[in-house]
Coordinates of C-alpha atoms and ligand atoms in Angstrom, one line a residue:
M88 CA 41.1 245.7 -88.0
I89 CA 44.4 247.2 -89.6
L90 CA 46.1 249.9 -87.9
P91 CA 48.5 251.4 -90.4
P92 CA 52.0 252.5 -89.5
G93 CA 52.0 256.2 -88.8
S94 CA 49.3 255.7 -86.1
T95 CA 49.7 255.8 -82.4
I96 CA 49.6 252.6 -80.2
G97 CA 48.6 253.1 -76.6
I98 CA 50.4 251.2 -74.0
L99 CA 49.4 250.5 -70.4
G100 CA 52.5 250.6 -68.3
G101 CA 55.9 252.3 -68.8
G102 CA 58.4 249.7 -67.6
Q103 CA 61.0 247.7 -69.5
L104 CA 58.4 245.5 -71.4
G105 CA 56.6 248.9 -72.4
R106 CA 60.1 250.4 -73.5
M107 CA 60.8 247.3 -75.8
L108 CA 57.5 247.4 -77.2
A109 CA 57.8 251.1 -78.0
I110 CA 61.1 250.5 -79.6
A111 CA 59.7 247.7 -81.8
A112 CA 56.5 249.8 -82.7
A113 CA 59.0 252.6 -83.8
Q114 CA 60.8 250.5 -85.9
L115 CA 57.7 249.7 -87.9
G116 CA 56.8 253.3 -87.9
Y117 CA 54.0 253.9 -85.1
R118 CA 54.3 256.2 -82.2
S119 CA 53.6 255.1 -78.8
H120 CA 51.6 256.6 -76.0
I121 CA 52.2 255.2 -72.5
Y122 CA 49.5 255.5 -69.7
A123 CA 50.8 255.0 -66.4
P124 CA 50.6 256.4 -62.9
E125 CA 54.1 257.1 -62.6
A126 CA 55.7 260.3 -63.9
S127 CA 58.3 258.5 -65.8
G128 CA 59.9 254.9 -66.3
P129 CA 62.1 252.9 -68.6
A130 CA 59.6 253.7 -71.6
T131 CA 60.1 257.4 -71.1
E132 CA 62.9 258.0 -73.6
V133 CA 61.5 255.9 -76.3
S134 CA 57.8 256.9 -76.4
A135 CA 56.2 260.0 -78.1
E136 CA 53.6 260.7 -75.4
W137 CA 53.1 259.9 -71.8
T138 CA 49.9 260.3 -69.8
K139 CA 50.8 260.1 -66.0
A140 CA 47.2 259.3 -64.5
G141 CA 45.7 256.7 -62.3
Y142 CA 43.8 253.7 -63.6
D143 CA 40.8 255.1 -62.0
D144 CA 40.8 258.5 -63.7
A145 CA 37.9 258.1 -66.1
D146 CA 38.7 261.5 -67.8
A147 CA 42.3 260.8 -68.4
L148 CA 41.4 257.2 -69.7
A149 CA 38.9 258.8 -72.1
R150 CA 41.6 261.4 -73.4
F151 CA 44.0 258.7 -73.8
A152 CA 41.6 256.6 -75.7
Q153 CA 40.8 259.3 -78.2
A154 CA 44.6 259.8 -78.9
V155 CA 45.5 256.2 -79.9
G156 CA 44.3 253.8 -82.5
V157 CA 44.6 250.6 -80.2
V158 CA 45.5 249.8 -76.6
T159 CA 47.8 247.1 -75.4
Y160 CA 49.5 246.6 -72.2
E161 CA 52.7 245.4 -70.6
F162 CA 51.2 243.8 -67.3
E163 CA 48.3 241.8 -66.5
N164 CA 46.8 243.6 -63.4
V165 CA 45.1 246.5 -65.1
P166 CA 42.1 247.3 -62.9
P167 CA 38.9 245.5 -64.7
A168 CA 37.1 249.1 -64.4
A169 CA 39.9 250.8 -66.4
L170 CA 39.4 248.0 -69.2
D171 CA 35.5 248.5 -69.2
R172 CA 36.0 252.2 -69.5
L173 CA 38.8 251.9 -72.4
E174 CA 36.8 249.1 -74.3
T175 CA 33.8 251.3 -75.1
L176 CA 36.2 253.7 -76.7
V177 CA 39.1 252.0 -78.4
P178 CA 40.0 248.3 -79.4
I179 CA 42.0 246.6 -76.6
R180 CA 44.5 243.8 -77.6
P181 CA 44.6 241.3 -76.2
G182 CA 41.0 241.5 -75.2
K183 CA 39.6 241.6 -71.7
R184 CA 38.8 237.9 -71.4
S185 CA 42.6 237.2 -71.6
L186 CA 43.1 239.5 -68.8
E187 CA 40.3 238.4 -66.7
I188 CA 41.6 234.8 -66.9
S189 CA 45.3 235.3 -66.6
R190 CA 45.1 238.0 -63.6
V191 CA 43.8 235.2 -61.2
R192 CA 45.9 232.0 -60.8
E193 CA 43.1 229.6 -60.1
R194 CA 41.2 230.7 -63.2
E195 CA 44.0 230.2 -65.5
K196 CA 44.9 226.8 -64.0
S197 CA 41.0 225.7 -64.2
L198 CA 40.9 226.9 -67.9
V199 CA 44.0 224.8 -68.8
R200 CA 42.7 221.9 -66.9
D201 CA 39.5 222.1 -68.9
L202 CA 41.5 222.3 -72.0
G203 CA 43.1 219.1 -71.2
G204 CA 46.4 220.3 -69.7
R205 CA 48.0 219.4 -66.2
T206 CA 48.7 221.5 -63.5
A207 CA 50.1 221.0 -60.0
P208 CA 47.3 219.9 -57.6
F209 CA 46.0 223.4 -56.1
R210 CA 43.2 224.7 -54.0
A211 CA 41.9 228.4 -53.9
V212 CA 42.1 229.6 -50.2
Q213 CA 40.5 232.7 -48.6
S214 CA 41.0 232.3 -44.9
L215 CA 43.4 230.4 -42.5
D216 CA 40.8 227.7 -42.0
E217 CA 40.7 227.2 -45.7
L218 CA 44.4 227.0 -45.8
R219 CA 44.4 224.3 -43.2
D220 CA 41.9 222.3 -45.0
A221 CA 43.9 222.8 -48.3
F222 CA 47.1 222.0 -46.6
A223 CA 45.6 218.7 -45.4
E224 CA 44.6 217.6 -48.9
I225 CA 47.7 218.7 -50.7
G226 CA 50.3 218.0 -48.2
T227 CA 54.0 218.9 -48.2
P228 CA 56.1 220.4 -49.7
S229 CA 53.5 223.1 -51.1
I230 CA 53.7 226.6 -52.0
L231 CA 51.2 229.4 -51.0
K232 CA 50.9 232.0 -53.9
T233 CA 48.7 235.2 -53.9
S234 CA 45.9 234.6 -56.6
S235 CA 46.9 237.9 -58.0
L236 CA 49.7 240.7 -58.3
G237 CA 52.3 238.2 -57.7
Y238 CA 55.4 238.3 -59.8
D239 CA 59.1 237.3 -59.7
G240 CA 58.5 234.9 -56.9
K241 CA 56.9 237.8 -54.8
G242 CA 53.8 236.8 -52.9
Q243 CA 55.0 233.2 -52.4
V244 CA 55.6 231.1 -49.4
R245 CA 56.9 227.6 -49.3
L246 CA 55.6 225.4 -46.7
H247 CA 57.2 222.4 -45.2
D248 CA 55.2 221.4 -42.3
A249 CA 51.8 222.6 -40.6
S250 CA 53.7 224.9 -38.1
G251 CA 54.1 227.3 -40.8
L252 CA 50.6 227.7 -41.9
E253 CA 49.9 230.8 -39.7
S254 CA 53.0 232.7 -40.5
A255 CA 52.5 232.1 -44.1
W256 CA 48.9 233.4 -43.9
E257 CA 50.4 236.4 -42.3
A258 CA 53.1 236.8 -44.9
V259 CA 50.6 237.0 -47.7
R260 CA 48.5 239.5 -45.4
G261 CA 45.3 237.4 -45.9
A262 CA 45.1 238.1 -49.6
P263 CA 42.9 235.5 -51.7
C264 CA 45.6 232.7 -52.5
V265 CA 46.1 229.2 -54.0
L266 CA 47.8 226.6 -52.3
E267 CA 49.9 224.6 -54.9
G268 CA 51.6 221.2 -54.6
F269 CA 55.1 221.3 -55.1
V270 CA 56.1 219.8 -58.7
S271 CA 59.3 217.9 -59.0
F272 CA 60.6 219.0 -62.3
D273 CA 63.7 218.2 -64.6
A274 CA 63.5 221.7 -66.2
E275 CA 61.3 224.7 -66.8
F276 CA 60.3 226.1 -70.0
S277 CA 58.1 228.5 -71.7
V278 CA 56.0 228.7 -74.9
L279 CA 55.9 232.1 -76.6
L280 CA 53.1 232.2 -79.0
C281 CA 51.7 235.3 -81.1
R282 CA 48.0 234.9 -82.3
A283 CA 46.7 237.1 -85.0
E284 CA 43.0 238.3 -85.4
S285 CA 42.7 235.7 -87.8
G286 CA 43.7 232.9 -85.6
E287 CA 47.3 232.6 -87.3
T288 CA 49.8 231.7 -84.6
A289 CA 53.5 232.4 -84.8
V290 CA 55.6 230.3 -82.0
W291 CA 59.3 230.5 -81.3
D292 CA 61.6 227.9 -80.0
T293 CA 60.6 227.1 -76.4
P294 CA 63.3 228.7 -74.3
E295 CA 64.6 226.5 -71.2
N296 CA 64.3 229.0 -68.3
V297 CA 66.4 228.9 -64.9
H298 CA 65.0 230.9 -61.9
T299 CA 66.9 231.8 -59.0
H300 CA 64.9 232.9 -55.8
G301 CA 61.8 232.9 -58.2
I302 CA 63.3 235.5 -60.5
L303 CA 64.2 234.4 -64.1
D304 CA 68.1 234.1 -64.3
T305 CA 68.6 232.6 -67.7
S306 CA 66.7 231.6 -70.8
T307 CA 68.3 229.4 -73.4
V308 CA 67.4 228.0 -76.9
P309 CA 67.5 225.3 -77.9
A310 CA 66.3 223.6 -74.6
R311 CA 67.7 220.4 -73.5
A312 CA 66.1 217.2 -74.8
A313 CA 64.0 216.6 -71.7
V314 CA 62.0 219.9 -72.7
L315 CA 62.4 219.4 -76.5
A316 CA 60.5 216.2 -76.1
Q317 CA 57.5 217.7 -74.6
A318 CA 57.4 221.1 -76.5
E319 CA 55.1 220.1 -78.9
E320 CA 52.4 219.0 -76.4
A321 CA 52.9 222.3 -74.6
I322 CA 52.8 224.6 -77.6
A323 CA 49.4 222.5 -78.8
L324 CA 48.0 223.4 -75.3
A325 CA 49.2 227.0 -75.5
R326 CA 47.5 227.2 -78.9
R327 CA 44.0 226.0 -77.3
V328 CA 44.4 228.5 -74.7
A329 CA 44.9 231.3 -77.1
D330 CA 42.1 230.1 -79.1
A331 CA 39.7 229.8 -76.2
L332 CA 40.5 233.4 -75.1
D333 CA 40.4 234.7 -78.7
H334 CA 43.7 236.2 -77.7
I335 CA 45.5 238.7 -80.1
G336 CA 49.1 239.3 -79.4
L337 CA 51.7 237.6 -77.4
L338 CA 50.7 234.8 -75.0
T339 CA 53.5 233.2 -72.7
C340 CA 52.6 230.0 -71.0
E341 CA 55.3 228.8 -68.5
F342 CA 55.7 225.0 -67.9
F343 CA 57.4 222.5 -65.7
A344 CA 59.2 219.7 -67.7
C345 CA 58.3 216.6 -65.7
S346 CA 59.2 212.8 -66.2
D347 CA 55.6 212.3 -67.2
G348 CA 55.2 215.2 -69.6
P349 CA 54.5 219.1 -69.3
V350 CA 52.9 220.6 -66.3
F351 CA 51.4 224.1 -66.8
N352 CA 52.5 226.6 -64.3
E353 CA 51.2 230.3 -65.2
M354 CA 50.5 232.4 -68.4
A355 CA 51.0 235.9 -69.2
P356 CA 48.8 237.8 -71.8
R357 CA 51.7 239.7 -72.9
V358 CA 55.6 239.8 -73.8
H359 CA 57.6 238.0 -71.4
N360 CA 61.0 238.2 -69.9
S361 CA 61.7 234.6 -71.1
G362 CA 61.1 235.9 -74.9
H363 CA 64.1 238.7 -74.6
W364 CA 66.3 236.6 -76.5
T365 CA 64.2 236.9 -79.6
I366 CA 65.4 240.4 -80.1
E367 CA 68.6 239.3 -81.6
G368 CA 68.1 235.7 -81.5
A369 CA 65.0 235.3 -83.9
V370 CA 64.2 236.8 -87.3
T371 CA 61.2 238.6 -85.8
S372 CA 61.2 239.3 -82.0
Q373 CA 58.4 238.8 -79.6
F374 CA 57.9 242.8 -79.4
E375 CA 57.6 243.1 -82.9
N376 CA 55.2 240.3 -83.6
H377 CA 53.3 241.6 -80.7
I378 CA 52.9 245.0 -82.5
R379 CA 52.2 243.4 -85.8
A380 CA 49.3 241.4 -84.1
V381 CA 47.7 244.2 -82.3
C382 CA 47.9 246.4 -85.4
G383 CA 46.4 243.7 -87.8
L384 CA 49.9 243.3 -89.8
P385 CA 51.2 239.9 -91.0
M386 CA 53.2 237.9 -88.4
G387 CA 57.1 238.0 -89.1
A388 CA 59.2 234.8 -89.2
T389 CA 60.4 233.3 -85.9
A390 CA 63.2 231.1 -86.8
R391 CA 66.4 231.2 -84.6
T392 CA 69.3 233.2 -85.8
G393 CA 72.0 231.1 -84.4
A394 CA 72.6 227.6 -83.1
R395 CA 72.4 228.5 -79.6
I396 CA 71.2 231.6 -77.9
E397 CA 71.5 232.6 -74.2
M398 CA 69.9 235.4 -72.4
H399 CA 71.0 236.3 -68.9
N400 CA 69.0 238.8 -66.8
L401 CA 71.0 241.5 -65.1
I402 CA 69.6 241.8 -61.7
G403 CA 70.3 244.7 -59.3
E404 CA 74.3 245.3 -59.0
D405 CA 74.8 243.0 -62.1
A406 CA 74.1 245.9 -64.4
N407 CA 77.2 247.7 -62.9
S408 CA 79.4 244.9 -64.9
W409 CA 78.1 246.7 -68.3
A410 CA 82.0 247.5 -69.2
A411 CA 83.1 243.8 -68.6
I412 CA 80.0 242.6 -70.6
L413 CA 80.7 244.9 -73.6
A414 CA 84.5 243.5 -73.5
D415 CA 82.8 240.6 -75.4
P416 CA 82.0 242.2 -78.8
T417 CA 79.3 239.5 -79.3
A418 CA 77.2 240.2 -76.3
K419 CA 74.2 242.3 -77.0
L420 CA 73.5 244.5 -73.9
H421 CA 70.2 246.1 -73.0
L422 CA 69.9 248.2 -70.0
Y423 CA 66.5 249.6 -69.1
G424 CA 67.6 252.9 -67.5
K425 CA 66.7 252.0 -63.9
H426 CA 68.2 253.0 -60.7
V427 CA 70.0 249.9 -59.1
R428 CA 68.2 248.2 -56.4
P429 CA 68.8 244.7 -54.9
G430 CA 66.5 242.2 -56.8
R431 CA 65.3 244.5 -59.5
K432 CA 65.7 243.7 -63.2
M433 CA 68.1 246.2 -64.5
G434 CA 68.6 244.8 -67.9
H435 CA 69.6 241.6 -70.0
V436 CA 72.5 240.3 -72.2
T437 CA 72.0 238.1 -75.1
R438 CA 75.0 235.9 -76.6
I439 CA 74.4 234.1 -80.0
F440 CA 76.6 231.1 -80.6
Ligands
AMP681 P1 55.7 231.6 -60.5 O1 55.6 232.9 -60.1 O2 54.5 230.8 -60.2 O3 56.0 231.6 -61.7 O4 56.9 230.8 -59.6 C1 58.1 231.3 -59.7 C2 59.0 230.0 -59.6 O5 58.9 229.3 -58.5 C3 58.8 228.9 -60.8 O6 59.4 229.4 -62.1 C4 59.5 227.9 -60.3 O7 60.8 227.8 -60.3 C5 59.1 228.0 -58.7 N1 57.8 227.2 -58.5 C6 56.7 227.8 -58.6 N2 55.6 227.2 -58.3 C7 56.0 225.9 -58.0 C8 55.6 224.6 -57.9 N3 54.4 224.2 -57.6 N4 56.4 223.6 -57.7 C9 57.8 223.7 -57.7 N5 58.4 224.9 -58.1 C10 57.5 225.9 -58.2

């Protein structure tokens, strides 16, 4: 399917990822129509249309589907019933299978294992008794994570001894979870891969990512040697995952670089914070290639535009330093137009060296 420039792209979700997708779409001559339960968001100023409606509003979904040529999304927790409804009316890219798998931690880990990748030891748990059993098997330290809806370290509790099990279970409010063994890693990195309908893939340099309190702080390319040595293996695995899902668009896989090779952590069937450096740091950004892929256009080149590229997230009050950041004429500042709140991703800054 080719959706020519001039057409309208539907985007589920109007946050900063929707905003940057809509900007990339506009550059290629497309209009964007956001569908979100909120009345406005970071994507408001840059999209032609906005439908404010719930994901359970069948009529609004049908009107949205009729108004757009393809539907994509900026987050993986789109309710399955909404996808079922949309799917009968308009192509959804990436497809439903990518969402079904990546929405649930144990599903994505199981798929990766089936495809020959390594993960931390994990057990799905649905009750405090199951958590006790899983803890007896996996031991300490370990991390309890909600299976779905977790992001930026939210919905995660670290466990150091058995006395913390009950309070951990209370903290996740009894939601379905996975208990994961703690991985001792040298570095964290991600694979950013964009797959076209033909199966052709584009990959960028694998950024080395540093998280603080579970939130991404920096992404840097090139990564250090410990990561570079395992990038090819991780990219090959990400390709197998994308092929298995018949994925169209951006797929992000996050890894721990361990002394004995890469360990898969999680995936996102979408553009990702660790790929924001590609806006100025690569010939074609993750956002542009995602738009190209979902519209059936050829993939753009992914080569780095500098010897070294660093992306820093601006969290909460960090965004108030915009004047100091701009005092460096080489700093590329992105602000998402959000109200400052502690822990909130407000923007990012990219520097090319
Ligand atoms: P996640 O939401 O799974 O991406 O976790 C957020 C961050 O917590 C990761 O990027 C790691 O820094 C840390 N983390 C998550 N799972 C593990 C693990 N099994 N072992 C060690 N660190 C972890």
